[in-house]
GROMACS .gro file of C-alpha atoms in nm:
model
  438
    1MET     CA    1  -0.958  -0.040  -1.274
    2ALA     CA    2  -1.086   0.021  -0.921
    3LEU     CA    3  -0.822   0.019  -0.652
    4ASP     CA    4  -1.015  -0.231  -0.440
    5THR     CA    5  -1.070  -0.501  -0.704
    6PRO     CA    6  -1.003  -0.841  -0.541
    7SER     CA    7  -0.718  -1.055  -0.670
    8SER     CA    8  -0.689  -1.432  -0.657
    9THR     CA    9  -0.318  -1.401  -0.574
   10VAL     CA   10  -0.398  -1.221  -0.249
   11ALA     CA   11  -0.496  -1.435   0.047
   12GLY     CA   12  -0.874  -1.431   0.062
   13THR     CA   13  -1.084  -1.314   0.354
   14ALA     CA   14  -1.456  -1.312   0.422
   15GLU     CA   15  -1.446  -0.935   0.392
   16ASP     CA   16  -1.183  -0.786   0.166
   17PRO     CA   17  -0.956  -0.576   0.392
   18VAL     CA   18  -0.854  -0.345   0.107
   19ALA     CA   19  -1.219  -0.267   0.030
   20ARG     CA   20  -1.273  -0.189   0.399
   21LEU     CA   21  -1.034   0.103   0.371
   22SER     CA   22  -1.314   0.294   0.200
   23GLU     CA   23  -1.513   0.272   0.525
   24GLU     CA   24  -1.269   0.488   0.721
   25PRO     CA   25  -1.408   0.826   0.829
   26VAL     CA   26  -1.248   1.128   0.669
   27GLY     CA   27  -1.261   1.340   0.986
   28HIS     CA   28  -0.964   1.559   1.068
   29ARG     CA   29  -0.692   1.296   1.038
   30PHE     CA   30  -0.586   1.339   0.677
   31LYS     CA   31  -0.405   1.641   0.535
   32GLY     CA   32  -0.554   1.842   0.253
   33LEU     CA   33  -0.901   1.689   0.246
   34PRO     CA   34  -1.212   1.911   0.233
   35PRO     CA   35  -1.323   2.025   0.581
   36ASP     CA   36  -1.688   1.993   0.474
   37ALA     CA   37  -1.630   1.622   0.406
   38ALA     CA   38  -1.537   1.543   0.767
   39HIS     CA   39  -1.865   1.355   0.823
   40LEU     CA   40  -1.812   1.127   0.520
   41THR     CA   41  -1.629   0.801   0.477
   42VAL     CA   42  -1.340   0.786   0.233
   43GLY     CA   43  -1.554   0.582  -0.005
   44ALA     CA   44  -1.841   0.831   0.008
   45LEU     CA   45  -1.604   1.118  -0.061
   46ALA     CA   46  -1.453   0.930  -0.356
   47ALA     CA   47  -1.802   0.870  -0.494
   48GLU     CA   48  -1.861   1.246  -0.504
   49ARG     CA   49  -1.576   1.280  -0.758
   50ARG     CA   50  -1.487   1.626  -0.639
   51ASN     CA   51  -1.241   1.843  -0.828
   52LEU     CA   52  -0.906   1.892  -0.661
   53PHE     CA   53  -0.904   2.265  -0.736
   54ASP     CA   54  -1.257   2.376  -0.653
   55GLY     CA   55  -1.393   2.088  -0.446
   56GLY     CA   56  -1.289   2.218  -0.105
   57PHE     CA   57  -0.941   2.062  -0.081
   58THR     CA   58  -0.697   2.266   0.127
   59THR     CA   59  -0.332   2.331   0.059
   60PRO     CA   60  -0.088   2.175   0.070
   61VAL     CA   61  -0.231   1.865  -0.097
   62LEU     CA   62  -0.051   1.581  -0.272
   63ALA     CA   63  -0.204   1.441  -0.591
   64LEU     CA   64  -0.132   1.106  -0.756
   65SER     CA   65  -0.207   1.102  -1.128
   66ALA     CA   66  -0.456   0.828  -1.214
   67GLU     CA   67  -0.337   0.804  -1.574
   68ARG     CA   68   0.034   0.801  -1.495
   69LEU     CA   69  -0.008   0.548  -1.217
   70GLU     CA   70  -0.181   0.312  -1.458
   71HIS     CA   71   0.084   0.377  -1.722
   72ASN     CA   72   0.370   0.292  -1.485
   73LEU     CA   73   0.202  -0.024  -1.361
   74ALA     CA   74   0.151  -0.142  -1.719
   75VAL     CA   75   0.506  -0.059  -1.828
   76MET     CA   76   0.669  -0.270  -1.557
   77GLU     CA   77   0.422  -0.553  -1.603
   78ARG     CA   78   0.518  -0.576  -1.969
   79TYR     CA   79   0.889  -0.540  -1.890
   80ALA     CA   80   0.890  -0.830  -1.643
   81GLU     CA   81   0.691  -1.050  -1.882
   82ARG     CA   82   0.917  -0.967  -2.176
   83HIS     CA   83   1.230  -1.063  -1.984
   84GLY     CA   84   1.092  -1.372  -1.811
   85LEU     CA   85   1.124  -1.220  -1.465
   86ALA     CA   86   0.911  -1.271  -1.159
   87PHE     CA   87   0.841  -0.935  -0.997
   88ALA     CA   88   0.824  -0.851  -0.627
   89PRO     CA   89   0.822  -0.468  -0.618
   90HIS     CA   90   0.959  -0.302  -0.309
   91GLY     CA   91   0.646  -0.205  -0.115
   92LYS     CA   92   0.832   0.003   0.145
   93THR     CA   93   0.826   0.279  -0.119
   94SER     CA   94   0.452   0.329  -0.077
   95MET     CA   95   0.331   0.110   0.212
   96ALA     CA   96  -0.007   0.133   0.038
   97PRO     CA   97  -0.210  -0.192   0.037
   98GLN     CA   98  -0.424  -0.066  -0.253
   99LEU     CA   99  -0.110  -0.027  -0.463
  100PHE     CA  100   0.015  -0.369  -0.349
  101ARG     CA  101  -0.313  -0.505  -0.482
  102ARG     CA  102  -0.278  -0.321  -0.810
  103GLN     CA  103   0.077  -0.449  -0.855
  104ILE     CA  104  -0.026  -0.808  -0.791
  105GLU     CA  105  -0.315  -0.771  -1.033
  106ARG     CA  106  -0.060  -0.658  -1.288
  107GLY     CA  107   0.134  -0.983  -1.254
  108ALA     CA  108   0.360  -0.926  -0.953
  109TRP     CA  109   0.474  -1.246  -0.778
  110GLY     CA  110   0.450  -1.076  -0.439
  111ILE     CA  111   0.574  -0.774  -0.247
  112THR     CA  112   0.922  -0.689  -0.115
  113LEU     CA  113   0.948  -0.521   0.225
  114ALA     CA  114   1.226  -0.426   0.464
  115LEU     CA  115   1.101  -0.446   0.823
  116PRO     CA  116   0.879  -0.670   1.036
  117HIS     CA  117   0.614  -0.405   1.095
  118GLN     CA  118   0.580  -0.368   0.718
  119VAL     CA  119   0.525  -0.742   0.694
  120ARG     CA  120   0.247  -0.713   0.952
  121VAL     CA  121   0.075  -0.448   0.741
  122ALA     CA  122   0.104  -0.660   0.428
  123ARG     CA  123  -0.034  -0.967   0.603
  124GLU     CA  124  -0.321  -0.766   0.750
  125PHE     CA  125  -0.420  -0.690   0.392
  126GLY     CA  126  -0.382  -1.046   0.269
  127ILE     CA  127  -0.049  -1.042   0.085
  128ALA     CA  128   0.045  -1.405   0.038
  129ARG     CA  129   0.406  -1.377  -0.085
  130ILE     CA  130   0.658  -1.153   0.089
  131PHE     CA  131   1.030  -1.105   0.034
  132VAL     CA  132   1.212  -0.915   0.311
  133ALA     CA  133   1.531  -0.756   0.180
  134ASN     CA  134   1.689  -0.758   0.523
  135GLU     CA  135   1.816  -1.005   0.780
  136VAL     CA  136   1.546  -1.045   1.046
  137VAL     CA  137   1.694  -1.114   1.390
  138ASP     CA  138   1.426  -0.972   1.622
  139PRO     CA  139   1.296  -1.270   1.826
  140ALA     CA  140   0.940  -1.140   1.863
  141ALA     CA  141   0.915  -1.071   1.491
  142LEU     CA  142   1.055  -1.412   1.400
  143ARG     CA  143   0.814  -1.593   1.628
  144TRP     CA  144   0.524  -1.399   1.476
  145ILE     CA  145   0.639  -1.487   1.123
  146ALA     CA  146   0.673  -1.853   1.223
  147ALA     CA  147   0.317  -1.848   1.357
  148GLU     CA  148   0.193  -1.695   1.030
  149LEU     CA  149   0.365  -1.970   0.831
  150ALA     CA  150   0.217  -2.237   1.056
  151ALA     CA  151  -0.135  -2.093   1.031
  152ASP     CA  152  -0.138  -2.034   0.655
  153PRO     CA  153   0.004  -2.302   0.423
  154ASP     CA  154  -0.029  -2.061   0.128
  155PHE     CA  155   0.193  -1.795   0.286
  156ARG     CA  156   0.538  -1.773   0.125
  157PHE     CA  157   0.806  -1.579   0.312
  158LEU     CA  158   1.169  -1.514   0.221
  159CYS     CA  159   1.434  -1.299   0.386
  160TYR     CA  160   1.805  -1.227   0.366
  161VAL     CA  161   2.078  -1.382   0.576
  162ASP     CA  162   2.429  -1.237   0.557
  163SER     CA  163   2.611  -1.358   0.869
  164VAL     CA  164   2.665  -1.671   1.074
  165ARG     CA  165   2.574  -1.472   1.384
  166GLY     CA  166   2.244  -1.373   1.223
  167VAL     CA  167   2.168  -1.737   1.144
  168GLU     CA  168   2.241  -1.835   1.504
  169LEU     CA  169   2.009  -1.565   1.638
  170MET     CA  170   1.732  -1.663   1.399
  171ASP     CA  171   1.767  -2.031   1.488
  172ALA     CA  172   1.756  -1.955   1.861
  173ALA     CA  173   1.443  -1.742   1.823
  174LEU     CA  174   1.263  -1.999   1.607
  175SER     CA  175   1.349  -2.308   1.813
  176PRO     CA  176   1.128  -2.493   1.849
  177LEU     CA  177   0.903  -2.419   1.553
  178PRO     CA  178   0.533  -2.393   1.640
  179GLU     CA  179   0.314  -2.696   1.589
  180GLY     CA  180   0.259  -2.740   1.218
  181GLY     CA  181   0.533  -2.490   1.149
  182ARG     CA  182   0.764  -2.474   0.849
  183PRO     CA  183   1.129  -2.374   0.830
  184LEU     CA  184   1.175  -2.013   0.732
  185ASP     CA  185   1.313  -1.973   0.379
  186VAL     CA  186   1.624  -1.756   0.354
  187VAL     CA  187   1.847  -1.632   0.074
  188VAL     CA  188   2.214  -1.558   0.127
  189GLU     CA  189   2.286  -1.193   0.052
  190LEU     CA  190   2.600  -1.116  -0.147
  191GLY     CA  191   2.718  -0.765  -0.064
  192ALA     CA  192   2.777  -0.525  -0.351
  193GLY     CA  193   3.135  -0.450  -0.249
  194GLU     CA  194   3.349  -0.289   0.016
  195GLY     CA  195   3.181   0.018   0.156
  196ALA     CA  196   2.841  -0.094   0.026
  197ARG     CA  197   2.544  -0.161   0.249
  198THR     CA  198   2.456  -0.507   0.386
  199GLY     CA  199   2.557  -0.849   0.260
  200ALA     CA  200   2.843  -1.094   0.301
  201ARG     CA  201   3.142  -0.946   0.118
  202THR     CA  202   3.301  -1.261  -0.026
  203GLU     CA  203   3.185  -1.589  -0.175
  204ALA     CA  204   3.365  -1.771   0.107
  205GLU     CA  205   3.165  -1.578   0.364
  206CYS     CA  206   2.846  -1.658   0.171
  207ALA     CA  207   2.934  -2.027   0.182
  208ALA     CA  208   2.989  -2.008   0.558
  209VAL     CA  209   2.646  -1.851   0.601
  210ALA     CA  210   2.491  -2.122   0.384
  211ASP     CA  211   2.664  -2.390   0.593
  212ALA     CA  212   2.523  -2.234   0.908
  213VAL     CA  213   2.172  -2.241   0.759
  214ALA     CA  214   2.213  -2.609   0.665
  215ALA     CA  215   2.303  -2.689   1.025
  216THR     CA  216   1.963  -2.570   1.151
  217THR     CA  217   1.617  -2.724   1.137
  218THR     CA  218   1.443  -2.387   1.156
  219LEU     CA  219   1.579  -2.231   0.834
  220ARG     CA  220   1.593  -2.348   0.474
  221LEU     CA  221   1.833  -2.217   0.210
  222ALA     CA  222   1.619  -2.103  -0.083
  223GLY     CA  223   1.866  -1.912  -0.299
  224VAL     CA  224   2.083  -1.602  -0.323
  225ALA     CA  225   2.009  -1.233  -0.354
  226GLY     CA  226   2.149  -0.882  -0.331
  227TYR     CA  227   2.109  -0.520  -0.431
  228GLU     CA  228   2.312  -0.390  -0.723
  229GLY     CA  229   2.225  -0.028  -0.646
  230GLU     CA  230   2.499  -0.028  -0.379
  231VAL     CA  231   2.784  -0.123  -0.616
  232PRO     CA  232   3.057   0.136  -0.547
  233GLU     CA  233   3.104   0.384  -0.832
  234ALA     CA  234   2.828   0.206  -1.019
  235ASP     CA  235   2.837   0.197  -1.396
  236PRO     CA  236   2.705  -0.066  -1.641
  237ASP     CA  237   3.024  -0.271  -1.636
  238ARG     CA  238   3.066  -0.273  -1.258
  239VAL     CA  239   2.699  -0.352  -1.198
  240ARG     CA  240   2.700  -0.639  -1.448
  241ALA     CA  241   3.024  -0.775  -1.302
  242TRP     CA  242   2.865  -0.790  -0.956
  243LEU     CA  243   2.547  -0.947  -1.094
  244ARG     CA  244   2.757  -1.217  -1.260
  245ARG     CA  245   2.914  -1.288  -0.922
  246LEU     CA  246   2.560  -1.332  -0.787
  247THR     CA  247   2.452  -1.574  -1.060
  248ALA     CA  248   2.783  -1.764  -1.026
  249LEU     CA  249   2.718  -1.793  -0.653
  250ALA     CA  250   2.377  -1.947  -0.722
  251ALA     CA  251   2.524  -2.191  -0.973
  252GLY     CA  252   2.807  -2.279  -0.735
  253PHE     CA  253   2.572  -2.343  -0.444
  254ASP     CA  254   2.362  -2.564  -0.671
  255ALA     CA  255   2.660  -2.759  -0.803
  256ALA     CA  256   2.769  -2.820  -0.443
  257GLY     CA  257   2.429  -2.976  -0.367
  258ARG     CA  258   2.324  -2.706  -0.120
  259PHE     CA  259   1.964  -2.711  -0.246
  260ALA     CA  260   1.934  -3.089  -0.274
  261GLY     CA  261   1.693  -3.266  -0.043
  262THR     CA  262   1.543  -2.943   0.092
  263GLY     CA  263   1.202  -2.987  -0.067
  264LEU     CA  264   1.238  -2.669  -0.272
  265ASP     CA  265   1.041  -2.632  -0.593
  266GLU     CA  266   1.266  -2.356  -0.724
  267ILE     CA  267   1.589  -2.171  -0.653
  268VAL     CA  268   1.556  -1.799  -0.591
  269VAL     CA  269   1.799  -1.558  -0.758
  270SER     CA  270   1.697  -1.201  -0.680
  271ALA     CA  271   1.821  -0.847  -0.736
  272GLY     CA  272   1.688  -0.525  -0.878
  273GLY     CA  273   1.637  -0.174  -0.755
  274SER     CA  274   1.499   0.102  -0.972
  275ALA     CA  275   1.827   0.223  -1.125
  276TRP     CA  276   1.975  -0.087  -1.288
  277PHE     CA  277   1.694  -0.330  -1.364
  278ASP     CA  278   1.808  -0.344  -1.729
  279ALA     CA  279   2.138  -0.492  -1.612
  280VAL     CA  280   1.953  -0.734  -1.385
  281ALA     CA  281   1.739  -0.852  -1.677
  282ASP     CA  282   2.044  -0.897  -1.899
  283VAL     CA  283   2.252  -1.094  -1.649
  284LEU     CA  284   1.970  -1.309  -1.511
  285ALA     CA  285   1.901  -1.411  -1.871
  286GLU     CA  286   2.255  -1.559  -1.872
  287LEU     CA  287   2.189  -1.776  -1.564
  288PRO     CA  288   2.284  -2.135  -1.651
  289ALA     CA  289   2.036  -2.416  -1.603
  290LEU     CA  290   2.014  -2.523  -1.240
  291SER     CA  291   1.896  -2.848  -1.083
  292LEU     CA  292   1.560  -2.683  -1.014
  293PRO     CA  293   1.373  -2.407  -1.196
  294ALA     CA  294   1.509  -2.061  -1.114
  295LEU     CA  295   1.281  -1.792  -0.973
  296LYS     CA  296   1.445  -1.483  -1.124
  297LEU     CA  297   1.301  -1.222  -0.894
  298LEU     CA  298   1.319  -0.851  -0.975
  299ARG     CA  299   1.243  -0.610  -0.688
  300SER     CA  300   1.224  -0.256  -0.835
  301GLY     CA  301   0.977  -0.044  -0.640
  302ALA     CA  302   1.004   0.328  -0.711
  303TYR     CA  303   0.847   0.289  -1.055
  304VAL     CA  304   0.490   0.312  -0.917
  305SER     CA  305   0.493   0.687  -0.882
  306HIS     CA  306   0.837   0.749  -1.038
  307ASP     CA  307   0.952   1.107  -0.971
  308ASP     CA  308   1.068   1.436  -1.115
  309GLY     CA  309   1.421   1.412  -0.978
  310HIS     CA  310   1.650   1.126  -0.881
  311TYR     CA  311   1.479   0.833  -1.052
  312ARG     CA  312   1.389   1.032  -1.361
  313HIS     CA  313   1.760   1.066  -1.429
  314VAL     CA  314   1.869   0.711  -1.348
  315THR     CA  315   1.586   0.502  -1.490
  316PRO     CA  316   1.709   0.219  -1.715
  317PHE     CA  317   1.454   0.331  -1.973
  318ASN     CA  318   1.683   0.627  -2.040
  319ARG     CA  319   1.944   0.374  -2.155
  320VAL     CA  320   1.701   0.144  -2.339
  321PRO     CA  321   1.416   0.371  -2.455
  322ASP     CA  322   1.269   0.103  -2.680
  323GLU     CA  323   1.174  -0.090  -2.364
  324GLY     CA  324   0.925   0.173  -2.247
  325GLY     CA  325   0.927   0.472  -2.017
  326LEU     CA  326   0.799   0.577  -1.676
  327GLU     CA  327   0.618   0.900  -1.594
  328PRO     CA  328   0.626   1.110  -1.275
  329ALA     CA  329   0.287   1.055  -1.110
  330PHE     CA  330   0.310   1.289  -0.809
  331ARG     CA  331   0.243   1.660  -0.795
  332LEU     CA  332   0.231   1.854  -0.470
  333TRP     CA  333   0.006   2.160  -0.474
  334THR     CA  334   0.101   2.438  -0.235
  335GLN     CA  335  -0.022   2.796  -0.204
  336VAL     CA  336   0.169   3.125  -0.195
  337VAL     CA  337   0.113   3.280   0.146
  338SER     CA  338   0.376   3.555   0.143
  339ARG     CA  339   0.542   3.772  -0.122
  340PRO     CA  340   0.777   3.988   0.084
  341SER     CA  341   0.991   4.111  -0.207
  342PRO     CA  342   1.010   4.093  -0.589
  343GLU     CA  343   1.277   3.823  -0.556
  344GLN     CA  344   1.114   3.610  -0.289
  345ALA     CA  345   0.793   3.426  -0.212
  346PHE     CA  346   0.685   3.163   0.038
  347ALA     CA  347   0.437   2.880  -0.008
  348ASN     CA  348   0.270   2.675   0.265
  349ALA     CA  349   0.436   2.335   0.214
  350GLY     CA  350   0.748   2.231   0.400
  351LYS     CA  351   0.960   1.940   0.512
  352ARG     CA  352   0.657   1.757   0.651
  353ASP     CA  353   0.490   1.761   0.309
  354ALA     CA  354   0.759   1.732   0.041
  355ALA     CA  355   1.042   1.486  -0.024
  356HIS     CA  356   1.377   1.659   0.020
  357ASP     CA  357   1.634   1.393   0.110
  358LEU     CA  358   1.783   1.380  -0.241
  359ASP     CA  359   1.667   1.690  -0.426
  360LEU     CA  360   1.444   1.987  -0.352
  361PRO     CA  361   1.101   2.005  -0.517
  362PHE     CA  362   1.074   2.156  -0.867
  363ALA     CA  363   0.829   2.440  -0.939
  364GLN     CA  364   0.634   2.332  -1.246
  365VAL     CA  365   0.308   2.522  -1.283
  366VAL     CA  366   0.120   2.815  -1.133
  367ARG     CA  367  -0.259   2.810  -1.105
  368ARG     CA  368  -0.471   3.125  -1.067
  369ASP     CA  369  -0.844   3.173  -1.126
  370GLY     CA  370  -0.876   2.826  -1.279
  371ARG     CA  371  -0.597   2.882  -1.531
  372GLU     CA  372  -0.267   2.699  -1.530
  373ARG     CA  373   0.065   2.812  -1.676
  374ALA     CA  374   0.433   2.724  -1.653
  375ALA     CA  375   0.610   2.839  -1.336
  376THR     CA  376   0.851   3.055  -1.536
  377GLY     CA  377   1.103   3.232  -1.317
  378VAL     CA  378   1.009   3.040  -1.001
  379THR     CA  379   1.270   2.821  -0.828
  380VAL     CA  380   1.246   2.629  -0.501
  381THR     CA  381   1.554   2.713  -0.295
  382GLY     CA  382   1.475   2.560   0.042
  383LEU     CA  383   1.225   2.409   0.282
  384SER     CA  384   1.143   2.503   0.639
  385ASP     CA  385   0.914   2.297   0.857
  386GLN     CA  386   0.601   2.444   0.699
  387HIS     CA  387   0.728   2.684   0.432
  388MET     CA  388   0.869   2.643   0.083
  389TRP     CA  389   1.122   2.910  -0.012
  390LEU     CA  390   1.075   3.038  -0.366
  391ARG     CA  391   1.317   3.257  -0.558
  392THR     CA  392   1.151   3.462  -0.829
  393THR     CA  393   1.293   3.651  -1.126
  394GLU     CA  394   1.143   3.938  -1.326
  395GLU     CA  395   0.965   3.680  -1.544
  396ALA     CA  396   0.773   3.537  -1.250
  397ASP     CA  397   0.409   3.639  -1.225
  398LEU     CA  398   0.337   3.520  -0.874
  399GLU     CA  399   0.088   3.655  -0.620
  400VAL     CA  400  -0.030   3.563  -0.273
  401GLY     CA  401  -0.308   3.306  -0.314
  402ASP     CA  402  -0.166   3.140  -0.626
  403TRP     CA  403  -0.140   2.761  -0.624
  404VAL     CA  404   0.202   2.629  -0.723
  405GLY     CA  405   0.234   2.272  -0.847
  406VAL     CA  406   0.573   2.120  -0.771
  407GLY     CA  407   0.736   1.798  -0.882
  408LEU     CA  408   0.906   1.581  -0.622
  409SER     CA  409   1.222   1.376  -0.601
  410HIS     CA  410   1.246   1.033  -0.438
  411PRO     CA  411   0.903   0.872  -0.396
  412CYS     CA  412   1.030   0.668  -0.101
  413THR     CA  413   1.011   0.980   0.114
  414THR     CA  414   0.694   1.120  -0.040
  415PHE     CA  415   0.445   0.845   0.043
  416ASP     CA  416   0.548   0.845   0.409
  417LYS     CA  417   0.439   1.208   0.453
  418TRP     CA  418   0.080   1.149   0.341
  419GLN     CA  419  -0.159   0.899   0.498
  420LEU     CA  420  -0.434   0.949   0.239
  421ILE     CA  421  -0.349   1.057  -0.115
  422PRO     CA  422  -0.608   1.171  -0.372
  423VAL     CA  423  -0.592   0.991  -0.706
  424VAL     CA  424  -0.658   1.260  -0.963
  425GLU     CA  425  -0.750   1.246  -1.331
  426ALA     CA  426  -0.604   1.495  -1.578
  427ASP     CA  427  -0.903   1.729  -1.548
  428GLY     CA  428  -0.870   1.746  -1.169
  429THR     CA  429  -1.142   1.492  -1.086
  430VAL     CA  430  -1.054   1.295  -0.772
  431THR     CA  431  -1.154   0.934  -0.835
  432ASP     CA  432  -1.010   0.755  -0.532
  433TYR     CA  433  -0.778   0.780  -0.232
  434VAL     CA  434  -0.469   0.574  -0.154
  435ARG     CA  435  -0.413   0.491   0.215
  436THR     CA  436  -0.056   0.452   0.340
  437PHE     CA  437   0.075   0.284   0.657
  438PHE     CA  438   0.413   0.403   0.786
   0.00000   0.00000   0.00000
């Protein structure tokens, strides 16, 4: 499937903005691309179907596996369908409109984001449904969102509220609504516990926030939400206990009539990072019938590229393998530029190229003269700004000039280091390029 295939669930434009990304000049702006392609557009370079290893690409260069990307998209599409979940994957992981498009084509309800500038990017590329997993209190951002809602009746926007003060600030910024404007839909965020991240800590505090929303004309209570990944000392029992608090909060709000007379078509109940979406599916399946249909909204995002570190160890598919499995889709290729001793080597990728906030990269393969083999005896021990520190044992056959393919941990801090990422088939053929906006 081409990355720029239009989707009916994306707001239409006379010219598809995702397709227009192929018209960008390659030039000097993007790391790792062939210098002799500087005069081409991204689309023209993609049409040449160059090989990553002998097509003029320079190191370091990040590659996104075409086959594994498609596999991961399909796995989560089937998972959401099987469990009756709407899916709004967290787009801040990639900030890649082409991947937003692919996710929506694979059944996603919309895209989850975290910050106003991310919403602007998504709207620029026609995303019609956006969930912001944050309380938005910036007046300029709120007025811009209100204008978007007034101008586009098909635009659906949701965001967290977790404090009375936040509600007051939002109401002040939005008053009065623009002509033809609509109240901004909000969901009360239940915090995952003491010491967790955002969210009201108690049900009483959640009720006070909901009361504050009801007292405005600029906001509309649309449901409840939270993030189970912040449950302290998380384990299956603790995560499910918090999720049951969340569903009980939704049912309690509904029983109290908090959604009555608001004009809602559905009540939003949302959770789901990438570590515990099996628990989310289980507990949302227990949600009792409400006065309106429930939009059970899962928000896992790191699945798109998955990784070779953090998420590989915590994926729910490790606990429920019959449900499917995700595959690491990134590989960073770097080149040995120094071999100062038998125990040490240095490659030309560093902190600006590789994710390192959770785990260091993992040496996987060595490539020399067109042949690839396991990186036996090669270990990444550190990163400088532009160097990767490699420790080598007697087993390591490593020379200056060798390409080393490394796996990466935490996709959230991989995408943001690369503005244009080659999509590569198993034989090295580059079929497309994914543009990111951070």
